[in-house]
Amino acid sequence: MNSPLSHTHLQPPMPSASASRAPRFAELQHCRLLINCYAREVAMQEHTLAVLPVYQLAGAVPQLAGHHGQVLDITLPRVDSRLRVGVLHVSATANFDYTTPVYLRSGRDGWREADWRDLSRLLIEDLSRRAGTPFNDELLQQIGDSIATMQDVLDQQPATTAPRQPGNRNALHAYIDSEQSLLTGHPFHPAPKSRADWSPAEQRHYSPEHKASMALHYFQIPRSWLVCDNVDGEAATALLARLTGHALTAEPGGVIVPLHPWQAGWMRRQPRIASAMRHGEVRDLGPRGLPFHPTASIRTLLAEDARHFLKLSLNMRITNCIRNNARHELRSALTGTRLYRGLRDGMRQRFPGFHVLEERAFVTVAFPGEDGADKELADGFGVLAREGMADLLAQGVRPVVCAALFGNGTYGRARVAAVIERYAQYHGYTRERAARLWFARYAETAVHPILYLLFEHGIAFEPHMQNTLVGLDADGAPTHVILRDLELTRLAPQAQPLARALALDAATLSELCCGDERAWTRIGYCLFVNNLCEVIATIANGDAQLGLGLWSVLRHTLQDYLARYPHPSASRRIHGLLAGEPLPAKGNLLTRFLRQADRQASYLPLYHPLAVVNGAPAASI
């Protein structure tokens, strides 16, 4: 038998703790994020990108003279410039493994290393000329904010590089650790740590990356303002009182609602709330009750006993959006639960490793005589109660948020490498065989039920990295895939009669319902591009041959799905992918540049290797 690690390959270096705390680490990381975004959203679309060996490039970069890998070369004719950066290999999906800083040449000037301001200004100027719009200073500021936040997070990390293995600690603590360890964040966003409304002190007090824990802050509001719902019939305010343990009693005519402590301060500064407090309509009851842990989304908090999550409103921009809970999103979330409950037993029998966390209740407010100007303020009270992790933990599931493993830079890669090494040693596999078998289990557990919901029932959840948890067993192998965040559920035409039967209001029904193409775009991006592309790149860790082997496993997973569930819509979409049709990739850079709401985001075609790999099962090597 081969040694379990006898087939290890050259991998990109992991940063040491001291390197990650170096003053320029976050700047270098953001340069690479900008290249990721620009390559996928612009250069690949305009065919201004190439990956070649150093010796094939005209106009040598002196700083790359000793580089032995490939070089990513991007021309920017609109701004008379060129970018080059060392990478390990070609990537059809722009999941590059970078090995050098980014180098820039403008006009006939010589090559120089680009710092984040150079690169940001250049790309924003290029996009401005492309779109015929003014320079976007706001985006430049967001990138700077994100760098400052990321570097502060990295500076506060313990001085250790030992990867943390989920199976080696108390499962709940390991799960919380995974939610709070997104150190570099979304690899295809220009400013993944942008939280401009928080001071450095607030960042450290409230951010998951700083291992925060907090009590909620409570307001008493008039009962006449309250809007609420609960899928199980219990009064939503009573449910929240029980879940948070605040032990407060409302005065006659009033109800008590929880807020994030930062949101409570924001509310007190709003003229309408300040006036209501002066007149005794609203009372500030202060922080009380059980502690909660912020998770990867920042505003979703996990109770200390893990029995529930609360998704709170934050009237601040985090990456793309102001993060308050709009009423139609709250109603959509509970509708997602109600629709899925009708399918749950059948899904459990067919896909025992698949679980959807239920959204069970919400509270929000509507002001008397509310107009459009009041809506953002009213939505700032929105709270969503979600099923927690306690039942899954009691069943022996070891959950880890996927975003902490995949797409989390070299930190995630170190963690994944440790998990797969453990799996390899447990079974006596080579690393390559272990990687293929591990990925095969993950892909089937995630892909089959999500496609089944879409093609057989017309339901499209949002299974991107931050919304997806993977449950591991004692040997580190995936046994469960767990989805959360149902408020952006979309219903293709075949599911819409079920939604109409629930007698939803017109605004909620309009948000939920969409055409087949939009439903597919949701799954094509969230599951395949945001999720599986990152999983493959992370597991391959710079090994191009292994990466193609994992795409081969995914092709086999899709073929196997069609053999089991040959729905005509599934056949059309999957055969299209296997023949080389592109996937939809979300344009996060373009969305931020154009100052668009997330729902207005553009999707660009992303080509992939599914058509050129052989579809061999994982166990065939």
Coordinates of C-alpha atoms in Angstrom, one line a residue:
M1 CA 0.0 0.0 0.0
N2 CA 1.2 3.5 -0.8
S3 CA 1.9 5.9 2.1
P4 CA -1.1 8.1 2.6
L5 CA 0.8 11.2 1.6
S6 CA 3.0 9.7 -1.1
H7 CA 1.2 11.6 -3.9
T8 CA 1.5 15.1 -2.4
H9 CA 2.3 17.8 -4.9
L10 CA 3.9 21.2 -5.0
Q11 CA 1.5 23.6 -3.2
P12 CA 1.5 27.4 -2.9
P13 CA 3.1 28.5 0.4
M14 CA 0.9 29.1 3.4
P15 CA 1.5 32.4 5.2
S16 CA 3.1 32.3 8.6
A17 CA 1.4 34.1 11.4
S18 CA 4.1 36.8 11.3
A19 CA 3.7 37.2 7.5
S20 CA -0.1 37.6 7.8
R21 CA 0.5 40.3 10.4
A22 CA 3.0 42.2 8.2
P23 CA 1.7 45.7 7.4
R24 CA 1.2 44.9 3.6
F25 CA -0.5 41.5 3.8
A26 CA -4.1 42.8 3.5
E27 CA -3.0 45.2 0.8
L28 CA -1.4 42.3 -1.2
Q29 CA -4.5 40.2 -0.6
H30 CA -6.8 43.0 -2.0
C31 CA -4.6 43.4 -5.1
R32 CA -5.2 39.7 -5.8
L33 CA -9.0 40.1 -5.1
L34 CA -9.1 42.9 -7.6
I35 CA -7.3 40.8 -10.2
N36 CA -9.8 37.9 -9.5
C37 CA -12.7 40.2 -10.0
Y38 CA -11.4 42.1 -13.0
A39 CA -10.2 38.9 -14.7
R40 CA -13.5 37.1 -14.4
E41 CA -15.8 40.1 -15.0
V42 CA -14.0 42.1 -17.6
A43 CA -10.7 40.7 -19.1
M44 CA -12.1 37.2 -19.8
Q45 CA -15.2 38.8 -21.4
E46 CA -13.1 41.1 -23.6
H47 CA -10.4 38.5 -24.3
T48 CA -7.6 40.7 -22.9
L49 CA -6.1 38.1 -20.7
A50 CA -3.5 35.4 -21.2
V51 CA -1.5 33.0 -19.1
L52 CA 1.9 32.1 -20.5
P53 CA 5.4 31.1 -19.3
V54 CA 7.8 34.0 -18.7
Y55 CA 9.9 33.2 -21.8
Q56 CA 6.8 33.6 -24.1
L57 CA 6.0 37.1 -22.9
A58 CA 7.2 40.1 -24.9
G59 CA 8.5 43.0 -22.8
A60 CA 10.1 41.1 -19.9
V61 CA 9.3 42.1 -16.3
P62 CA 12.7 42.2 -14.5
Q63 CA 11.1 41.3 -11.2
L64 CA 9.8 38.1 -12.7
A65 CA 13.1 37.0 -14.2
G66 CA 13.5 34.1 -11.8
H67 CA 9.9 33.1 -11.8
H68 CA 9.4 29.4 -12.9
G69 CA 5.6 29.3 -13.0
Q70 CA 3.1 30.9 -15.4
V71 CA 2.4 34.6 -15.7
L72 CA -1.1 36.1 -15.9
D73 CA -1.0 39.0 -18.3
I74 CA -3.9 41.5 -18.6
T75 CA -3.9 44.4 -21.1
L76 CA -5.9 47.5 -20.3
P77 CA -6.0 49.5 -23.7
R78 CA -8.5 52.0 -22.4
V79 CA -5.9 53.3 -19.9
D80 CA -2.8 52.3 -21.9
S81 CA -1.5 49.9 -19.2
R82 CA -0.6 46.3 -18.6
L83 CA -0.7 44.0 -15.5
R84 CA 1.3 40.9 -14.8
V85 CA 1.4 38.6 -11.9
G86 CA 2.9 35.1 -11.3
V87 CA 0.5 32.2 -11.0
L88 CA 0.9 28.5 -10.8
H89 CA -1.2 27.5 -13.8
V90 CA -4.0 28.5 -16.1
S91 CA -7.5 28.6 -14.6
A92 CA -10.6 28.6 -16.8
T93 CA -12.7 29.9 -13.9
A94 CA -10.2 32.6 -12.8
N95 CA -9.4 30.7 -9.5
F96 CA -5.7 31.6 -9.8
D97 CA -3.0 30.6 -7.4
Y98 CA -0.9 33.7 -7.1
T99 CA 2.9 33.4 -6.4
T100 CA 4.1 37.0 -6.8
P101 CA 3.0 40.6 -6.3
V102 CA 1.2 42.4 -9.1
Y103 CA 3.3 44.4 -11.5
L104 CA 2.1 47.3 -13.6
R105 CA 3.4 49.1 -16.7
S106 CA 1.7 52.4 -17.9
G107 CA 2.5 53.6 -21.3
R108 CA 6.2 53.3 -22.0
D109 CA 7.2 53.5 -18.4
G110 CA 9.1 50.6 -16.8
W111 CA 7.5 47.8 -14.8
R112 CA 6.9 48.5 -11.1
E113 CA 5.2 46.7 -8.3
A114 CA 1.6 48.0 -8.0
D115 CA 0.3 48.8 -4.5
W116 CA -3.4 48.6 -3.8
R117 CA -4.0 52.3 -4.6
D118 CA -2.2 52.0 -7.9
L119 CA -4.2 49.0 -8.9
S120 CA -7.6 50.2 -7.5
R121 CA -7.3 53.6 -9.2
L122 CA -6.2 52.0 -12.5
L123 CA -9.1 49.5 -12.6
I124 CA -11.7 52.0 -11.5
E125 CA -10.5 54.4 -14.2
D126 CA -10.7 51.6 -16.8
L127 CA -14.2 50.8 -15.7
S128 CA -15.1 54.5 -15.8
R129 CA -14.0 54.8 -19.4
R130 CA -15.7 51.5 -20.3
A131 CA -19.0 52.7 -18.8
G132 CA -18.7 56.4 -19.6
T133 CA -19.2 57.3 -16.0
P134 CA -17.3 59.4 -13.5
F135 CA -14.5 57.9 -11.3
N136 CA -16.1 56.0 -8.4
D137 CA -14.3 57.4 -5.3
E138 CA -16.8 55.5 -3.1
L139 CA -15.5 52.2 -4.3
L140 CA -11.9 53.3 -3.7
Q141 CA -12.9 54.2 -0.1
Q142 CA -14.6 50.8 0.4
I143 CA -11.5 49.0 -0.7
G144 CA -9.4 51.0 1.7
D145 CA -11.9 50.3 4.5
S146 CA -11.8 46.6 3.7
I147 CA -8.0 46.5 3.8
A148 CA -7.9 48.3 7.2
T149 CA -10.5 45.8 8.6
M150 CA -8.8 42.8 7.3
Q151 CA -5.3 43.8 8.5
D152 CA -6.7 44.6 12.0
V153 CA -8.4 41.1 12.0
L154 CA -5.1 39.5 11.0
D155 CA -3.0 41.5 13.5
Q156 CA -5.2 40.2 16.3
Q157 CA -4.8 36.5 15.5
P158 CA -2.9 34.2 17.8
A159 CA 0.8 33.6 16.8
T160 CA 0.2 30.1 15.5
T161 CA -0.2 28.6 12.1
A162 CA -1.4 25.2 13.2
P163 CA -4.6 24.4 11.3
R164 CA -7.7 23.9 13.5
Q165 CA -9.4 20.6 12.8
P166 CA -13.1 20.6 13.5
G167 CA -13.2 17.0 14.8
N168 CA -10.6 17.6 17.5
R169 CA -12.6 19.9 19.7
N170 CA -16.0 20.2 21.2
A171 CA -18.2 20.2 18.2
L172 CA -20.1 23.4 19.2
H173 CA -17.0 25.3 19.9
A174 CA -15.4 24.1 16.6
Y175 CA -18.5 25.2 14.8
I176 CA -18.5 28.7 16.4
D177 CA -14.8 28.9 15.6
S178 CA -15.6 28.2 11.9
E179 CA -18.2 30.9 11.8
Q180 CA -15.7 33.4 13.3
S181 CA -12.7 32.5 11.2
L182 CA -13.3 34.2 7.8
L183 CA -10.0 36.0 7.9
T184 CA -9.8 37.0 4.2
G185 CA -13.3 36.4 3.1
H186 CA -15.0 36.4 -0.3
P187 CA -12.3 35.8 -3.0
F188 CA -14.3 37.5 -5.8
H189 CA -15.3 40.7 -4.1
P190 CA -13.3 43.9 -4.3
A191 CA -13.9 44.8 -0.7
P192 CA -15.0 41.7 1.3
K193 CA -14.3 43.3 4.7
S194 CA -15.9 46.7 4.1
R195 CA -17.8 47.9 7.1
A196 CA -17.2 51.6 7.0
D197 CA -19.8 52.5 9.6
W198 CA -17.9 50.8 12.4
S199 CA -15.0 52.3 14.2
P200 CA -12.0 50.1 15.0
A201 CA -13.3 49.7 18.6
E202 CA -16.7 48.7 17.3
Q203 CA -15.1 46.2 14.9
R204 CA -13.3 44.5 17.7
H205 CA -16.4 44.5 19.9
Y206 CA -19.0 43.2 17.3
S207 CA -17.1 41.4 14.6
P208 CA -17.1 37.6 14.4
E209 CA -13.4 37.5 13.4
H210 CA -12.6 39.1 16.8
K211 CA -14.4 36.2 18.6
A212 CA -17.1 38.6 19.8
S213 CA -20.0 37.6 22.1
M214 CA -22.7 40.0 23.2
A215 CA -26.0 40.4 25.0
L216 CA -28.8 41.8 22.9
H217 CA -30.3 45.3 23.4
Y218 CA -34.1 45.6 24.0
F219 CA -36.6 48.3 23.2
Q220 CA -40.3 48.5 24.2
I221 CA -42.4 49.7 21.3
P222 CA -46.2 50.2 21.0
R223 CA -48.0 47.0 20.2
S224 CA -49.8 48.8 17.4
W225 CA -46.5 49.1 15.5
L226 CA -45.8 45.4 15.6
V227 CA -45.9 43.2 12.5
C228 CA -45.1 39.5 13.1
D229 CA -45.6 35.9 12.1
N230 CA -44.7 32.4 13.3
V231 CA -44.9 29.1 11.4
D232 CA -45.7 27.2 14.6
G233 CA -48.4 29.4 16.0
E234 CA -46.6 30.7 19.1
A235 CA -46.7 34.5 19.4
A236 CA -43.5 35.8 17.9
T237 CA -42.8 38.1 20.8
A238 CA -43.3 35.3 23.4
L239 CA -41.0 33.1 21.3
L240 CA -38.3 35.8 21.3
A241 CA -38.6 36.3 25.0
R242 CA -38.2 32.6 25.6
L243 CA -35.2 32.3 23.1
T244 CA -33.3 35.3 24.5
G245 CA -34.1 34.9 28.2
H246 CA -34.4 38.7 28.7
A247 CA -36.9 38.3 31.6
L248 CA -38.5 41.7 30.9
T249 CA -42.2 42.4 31.1
A250 CA -43.8 44.8 28.7
E251 CA -46.2 47.5 30.0
P252 CA -49.8 47.4 28.9
G253 CA -50.0 48.2 25.2
G254 CA -46.3 47.6 24.6
V255 CA -44.1 44.8 23.3
I256 CA -40.4 44.1 23.7
V257 CA -38.2 43.6 20.7
P258 CA -34.4 42.8 20.6
L259 CA -31.9 44.7 18.5
H260 CA -28.2 44.3 17.8
P261 CA -26.4 46.6 20.3
W262 CA -24.9 48.7 17.5
Q263 CA -28.4 49.0 15.9
A264 CA -29.8 50.2 19.2
G265 CA -27.4 53.1 19.1
W266 CA -28.2 53.8 15.5
M267 CA -32.0 53.8 16.4
R268 CA -31.5 56.3 19.3
R269 CA -29.9 58.7 16.8
Q270 CA -32.9 58.7 14.4
P271 CA -35.2 61.7 14.8
R272 CA -38.4 59.7 14.8
I273 CA -37.2 57.3 17.4
A274 CA -35.6 60.0 19.5
S275 CA -38.9 61.9 19.5
A276 CA -40.9 58.7 20.4
M277 CA -38.5 58.1 23.3
R278 CA -39.0 61.7 24.6
H279 CA -42.8 61.2 24.5
G280 CA -42.6 57.8 26.2
E281 CA -43.8 55.8 23.1
V282 CA -40.5 53.9 22.9
R283 CA -38.4 52.9 25.9
D284 CA -34.8 51.9 25.8
L285 CA -34.5 48.8 28.2
G286 CA -30.8 48.3 27.7
P287 CA -28.8 45.1 27.2
R288 CA -30.2 41.9 28.9
G289 CA -30.5 38.2 28.6
L290 CA -28.4 35.4 27.2
P291 CA -25.1 36.0 25.3
F292 CA -25.0 35.5 21.5
H293 CA -22.1 34.8 19.1
P294 CA -22.0 36.7 15.8
T295 CA -21.6 34.3 12.8
A296 CA -20.0 34.8 9.4
S297 CA -22.8 37.1 8.2
I298 CA -22.0 39.5 11.2
R299 CA -25.7 40.3 11.9
T300 CA -26.9 36.7 12.4
L301 CA -26.1 35.6 16.0
L302 CA -26.1 32.1 17.5
A303 CA -27.5 31.6 21.0
E304 CA -25.2 30.2 23.6
D305 CA -27.0 26.9 23.7
A306 CA -27.0 26.7 19.9
R307 CA -30.8 26.1 19.8
H308 CA -31.5 29.0 17.5
F309 CA -30.1 31.9 15.5
L310 CA -31.4 35.4 15.4
K311 CA -30.9 37.4 12.2
L312 CA -31.0 41.1 13.2
S313 CA -31.0 44.3 11.2
L314 CA -28.0 46.5 10.8
N315 CA -28.5 49.8 9.0
M316 CA -25.0 49.8 7.6
R317 CA -23.4 48.6 4.4
I318 CA -21.6 45.3 4.6
T319 CA -20.0 44.5 1.2
N320 CA -22.9 45.1 -1.3
C321 CA -26.0 45.9 0.9
I322 CA -27.5 47.8 3.7
R323 CA -28.2 44.8 6.1
N324 CA -31.6 45.4 7.4
N325 CA -34.5 42.9 7.2
A326 CA -37.1 44.2 4.7
R327 CA -40.6 43.0 5.4
H328 CA -40.9 41.1 2.1
E329 CA -37.7 39.3 2.9
L330 CA -39.0 38.2 6.3
R331 CA -42.2 37.0 4.8
S332 CA -40.3 35.2 2.0
A333 CA -38.1 33.5 4.6
L334 CA -41.2 32.0 6.4
T335 CA -42.7 31.1 3.1
G336 CA -39.6 29.2 2.2
T337 CA -40.0 27.2 5.5
R338 CA -43.7 26.5 4.9
L339 CA -43.1 25.3 1.4
Y340 CA -40.1 23.1 2.4
R341 CA -42.0 21.5 5.2
G342 CA -44.3 20.0 2.7
L343 CA -41.3 18.3 1.1
R344 CA -39.2 17.7 4.1
D345 CA -40.1 14.1 4.9
G346 CA -39.6 13.0 1.3
M347 CA -36.3 14.9 1.0
R348 CA -35.0 13.2 4.2
Q349 CA -35.8 9.8 2.8
R350 CA -34.2 10.5 -0.5
F351 CA -31.3 12.6 0.7
P352 CA -30.6 11.8 4.4
G353 CA -27.5 14.0 4.6
F354 CA -29.3 17.2 3.4
H355 CA -30.9 19.6 5.9
V356 CA -32.5 23.0 5.6
L357 CA -32.5 25.2 8.7
E358 CA -36.0 26.5 9.2
E359 CA -36.9 30.2 9.5
R360 CA -39.6 30.0 12.2
A361 CA -40.7 33.5 13.2
F362 CA -40.2 37.2 12.6
V363 CA -41.0 40.5 14.2
T364 CA -40.7 43.9 12.6
V365 CA -42.7 47.2 12.8
A366 CA -44.9 49.4 10.6
F367 CA -45.3 53.0 11.7
P368 CA -48.7 54.6 11.8
G369 CA -49.1 56.5 8.5
E370 CA -45.8 55.0 7.3
D371 CA -44.5 56.4 4.0
G372 CA -41.5 55.5 1.9
A373 CA -39.1 57.6 4.0
D374 CA -40.0 55.6 7.1
K375 CA -39.5 52.2 5.6
E376 CA -35.8 51.9 6.0
L377 CA -36.2 52.9 9.7
A378 CA -39.0 50.4 10.2
D379 CA -37.0 47.6 8.5
G380 CA -34.3 48.3 11.0
F381 CA -36.4 46.6 13.7
G382 CA -36.7 43.4 11.7
V383 CA -35.7 40.2 13.5
L384 CA -35.8 36.6 12.1
A385 CA -35.7 33.6 14.4
R386 CA -34.0 30.6 12.7
E387 CA -33.6 27.0 13.7
G388 CA -30.2 26.4 15.5
M389 CA -27.6 23.7 15.4
A390 CA -28.4 21.9 18.7
D391 CA -30.4 19.0 17.2
L392 CA -27.8 18.3 14.5
L393 CA -25.0 18.5 17.1
A394 CA -26.9 16.0 19.3
Q395 CA -27.0 13.6 16.3
G396 CA -23.2 13.7 16.1
V397 CA -22.9 16.0 13.1
R398 CA -19.8 18.2 13.2
P399 CA -20.8 21.3 11.2
V400 CA -18.4 23.8 9.7
V401 CA -19.4 26.8 7.6
C402 CA -18.1 26.2 4.1
A403 CA -16.8 29.8 3.8
A404 CA -14.3 29.1 6.5
L405 CA -12.8 26.2 4.5
F406 CA -13.2 27.2 0.9
G407 CA -12.5 30.7 -0.5
N408 CA -10.9 31.8 2.8
G409 CA -7.5 32.2 1.4
T410 CA -4.5 30.3 2.6
Y411 CA -6.1 29.9 6.0
G412 CA -9.0 27.9 4.6
R413 CA -6.6 25.9 2.5
A414 CA -4.5 24.9 5.5
R415 CA -7.6 23.8 7.3
V416 CA -8.9 21.8 4.3
A417 CA -5.5 20.2 3.8
A418 CA -5.6 19.0 7.5
V419 CA -9.1 17.6 7.1
I420 CA -8.2 15.6 4.0
E421 CA -4.9 14.5 5.5
R422 CA -6.8 13.1 8.4
Y423 CA -9.3 11.4 6.1
A424 CA -6.4 9.9 4.1
Q425 CA -4.6 8.6 7.1
Y426 CA -7.8 7.2 8.6
H427 CA -8.4 5.1 5.4
G428 CA -4.8 4.6 4.2
Y429 CA -5.4 6.5 1.0
T430 CA -3.0 8.5 -1.0
R431 CA -3.7 12.3 -0.8
E432 CA -5.0 12.4 -4.4
R433 CA -7.4 9.5 -3.8
A434 CA -8.5 11.0 -0.5
A435 CA -9.1 14.3 -2.1
R436 CA -11.2 12.9 -5.0
L437 CA -13.3 10.6 -2.6
W438 CA -13.8 13.5 -0.1
F439 CA -15.0 15.8 -2.9
A440 CA -17.2 13.1 -4.4
R441 CA -19.0 12.8 -1.1
Y442 CA -19.3 16.5 -0.7
A443 CA -20.5 17.0 -4.3
E444 CA -23.2 14.3 -4.2
T445 CA -24.5 15.4 -0.8
A446 CA -24.8 19.0 -2.0
V447 CA -25.5 18.8 -5.7
H448 CA -28.2 16.1 -5.9
P449 CA -30.7 17.5 -3.4
I450 CA -30.3 21.1 -4.6
L451 CA -30.8 20.2 -8.2
Y452 CA -33.7 17.9 -7.2
L453 CA -35.4 20.9 -5.4
L454 CA -34.9 23.0 -8.5
F455 CA -35.9 20.6 -11.3
E456 CA -38.5 18.5 -9.5
H457 CA -40.2 21.2 -7.4
G458 CA -39.1 24.6 -8.8
I459 CA -37.5 25.8 -5.5
A460 CA -34.2 27.7 -5.7
F461 CA -32.5 28.3 -2.4
E462 CA -29.2 30.3 -2.2
P463 CA -26.4 27.7 -1.5
H464 CA -23.4 30.0 -1.7
M465 CA -20.4 29.4 0.7
Q466 CA -21.7 31.5 3.6
N467 CA -25.1 29.9 3.4
T468 CA -23.8 26.3 3.3
L469 CA -22.5 24.2 6.2
V470 CA -20.8 20.9 5.7
G471 CA -21.1 18.2 8.4
L472 CA -18.1 16.0 9.0
D473 CA -17.8 12.6 10.6
A474 CA -15.1 11.2 12.9
D475 CA -12.7 10.6 10.0
G476 CA -13.2 14.0 8.5
A477 CA -15.5 13.0 5.6
P478 CA -18.6 15.0 4.6
T479 CA -21.8 13.4 5.8
H480 CA -24.2 16.4 5.7
V481 CA -24.8 19.6 3.8
I482 CA -26.9 22.1 5.6
L483 CA -28.5 25.2 4.0
R484 CA -29.7 28.4 5.7
D485 CA -31.0 31.9 4.8
L486 CA -34.3 31.3 3.1
E487 CA -35.4 34.9 2.6
L488 CA -33.9 35.0 -0.9
T489 CA -35.7 31.8 -1.9
R490 CA -36.9 32.0 -5.5
L491 CA -39.7 30.0 -7.0
A492 CA -39.7 28.9 -10.6
P493 CA -43.1 28.7 -12.4
Q494 CA -43.9 25.1 -11.3
A495 CA -43.7 26.1 -7.6
Q496 CA -45.7 29.3 -7.9
P497 CA -49.2 27.7 -7.4
L498 CA -48.1 26.5 -4.0
A499 CA -47.0 30.0 -3.1
R500 CA -50.3 31.5 -4.3
A501 CA -52.2 29.0 -2.2
L502 CA -50.6 30.6 0.9
A503 CA -52.5 33.9 0.2
L504 CA -49.3 36.0 0.3
D505 CA -49.4 39.7 -0.2
A506 CA -48.6 40.9 -3.8
A507 CA -45.1 42.4 -2.9
T508 CA -43.9 39.1 -1.2
L509 CA -45.3 37.0 -4.1
S510 CA -43.6 39.2 -6.6
E511 CA -40.2 38.9 -4.8
L512 CA -40.5 35.1 -4.6
C513 CA -41.6 34.2 -8.1
C514 CA -39.3 34.2 -11.1
G515 CA -38.8 32.6 -14.4
D516 CA -36.9 29.4 -15.0
E517 CA -33.9 31.2 -16.3
R518 CA -33.6 33.4 -13.2
A519 CA -34.0 30.3 -10.9
W520 CA -31.3 28.5 -12.8
T521 CA -29.0 31.6 -12.5
R522 CA -29.4 31.5 -8.8
I523 CA -28.3 27.9 -8.6
G524 CA -25.8 28.1 -11.4
Y525 CA -24.0 30.9 -9.6
C526 CA -24.5 30.0 -5.9
L527 CA -23.9 26.3 -6.1
F528 CA -21.5 25.9 -9.0
V529 CA -19.5 29.2 -9.2
N530 CA -19.5 30.5 -5.7
N531 CA -19.5 27.1 -4.0
L532 CA -18.1 24.2 -6.1
C533 CA -15.4 26.3 -8.0
E534 CA -14.0 27.4 -4.7
V535 CA -14.2 23.8 -3.2
I536 CA -12.2 22.5 -6.2
A537 CA -9.6 25.2 -6.2
T538 CA -9.1 24.9 -2.4
I539 CA -8.8 21.1 -2.4
A540 CA -6.5 21.1 -5.4
N541 CA -4.3 23.8 -3.7
G542 CA -2.3 24.6 -6.8
D543 CA -2.1 21.1 -8.2
A544 CA -3.6 21.5 -11.8
Q545 CA -3.8 17.8 -12.4
L546 CA -5.7 17.2 -9.2
G547 CA -8.0 20.1 -10.0
L548 CA -8.9 18.6 -13.4
G549 CA -9.5 15.3 -11.6
L550 CA -12.0 17.0 -9.2
W551 CA -13.8 18.5 -12.2
S552 CA -14.0 15.0 -13.6
V553 CA -15.6 13.9 -10.3
L554 CA -18.1 16.7 -10.6
R555 CA -19.0 15.7 -14.2
H556 CA -19.6 12.1 -12.9
T557 CA -21.8 13.5 -10.1
L558 CA -23.9 15.4 -12.7
Q559 CA -24.2 12.3 -14.9
D560 CA -25.2 10.2 -12.0
Y561 CA -27.9 12.7 -11.0
L562 CA -29.4 12.5 -14.5
A563 CA -29.3 8.7 -14.4
R564 CA -31.4 8.9 -11.2
Y565 CA -33.6 11.8 -11.9
P566 CA -34.0 12.3 -15.7
H567 CA -36.3 15.3 -15.6
P568 CA -36.5 17.1 -19.0
S569 CA -35.4 20.4 -17.5
A570 CA -32.5 18.8 -15.6
S571 CA -31.5 17.0 -18.8
R572 CA -31.5 20.2 -20.8
R573 CA -29.4 22.2 -18.2
I574 CA -27.0 19.5 -17.2
H575 CA -26.3 18.3 -20.8
G576 CA -25.7 21.9 -21.6
L577 CA -23.0 22.2 -18.9
L578 CA -21.4 18.9 -19.9
A579 CA -21.3 20.2 -23.5
G580 CA -19.5 23.4 -22.4
E581 CA -22.3 25.9 -21.9
P582 CA -21.0 28.6 -19.5
L583 CA -22.1 29.1 -15.9
P584 CA -23.4 32.5 -14.6
A585 CA -20.8 34.4 -12.6
K586 CA -22.0 37.3 -10.5
G587 CA -20.2 40.6 -11.2
N588 CA -19.4 41.9 -7.7
L589 CA -16.8 44.4 -8.9
L590 CA -19.2 45.8 -11.6
T591 CA -22.1 45.9 -9.1
R592 CA -20.0 48.0 -6.6
F593 CA -18.6 50.1 -9.3
L594 CA -22.0 51.0 -10.7
R595 CA -23.4 51.5 -7.2
Q596 CA -26.1 49.0 -7.9
A597 CA -28.3 47.2 -5.4
D598 CA -27.5 43.5 -5.1
R599 CA -30.7 42.5 -6.9
Q600 CA -29.4 44.5 -9.9
A601 CA -26.1 42.6 -10.1
S602 CA -25.1 41.5 -13.6
Y603 CA -24.1 37.9 -14.3
L604 CA -21.3 37.1 -16.8
P605 CA -20.7 33.8 -18.7
L606 CA -18.0 31.7 -17.0
Y607 CA -16.5 28.8 -18.9
H608 CA -15.3 25.7 -17.1
P609 CA -13.6 22.3 -17.7
L610 CA -16.7 20.1 -17.4
A611 CA -16.8 19.5 -21.2
V612 CA -13.2 18.4 -21.4
V613 CA -12.8 16.0 -18.5
N614 CA -13.7 12.4 -18.6
G615 CA -16.3 12.1 -15.9
A616 CA -14.6 9.2 -14.1
P617 CA -15.9 8.3 -10.7
A618 CA -13.7 9.2 -7.7
A619 CA -13.0 5.6 -6.8
S620 CA -11.5 4.8 -10.2
I621 CA -8.0 5.9 -9.4

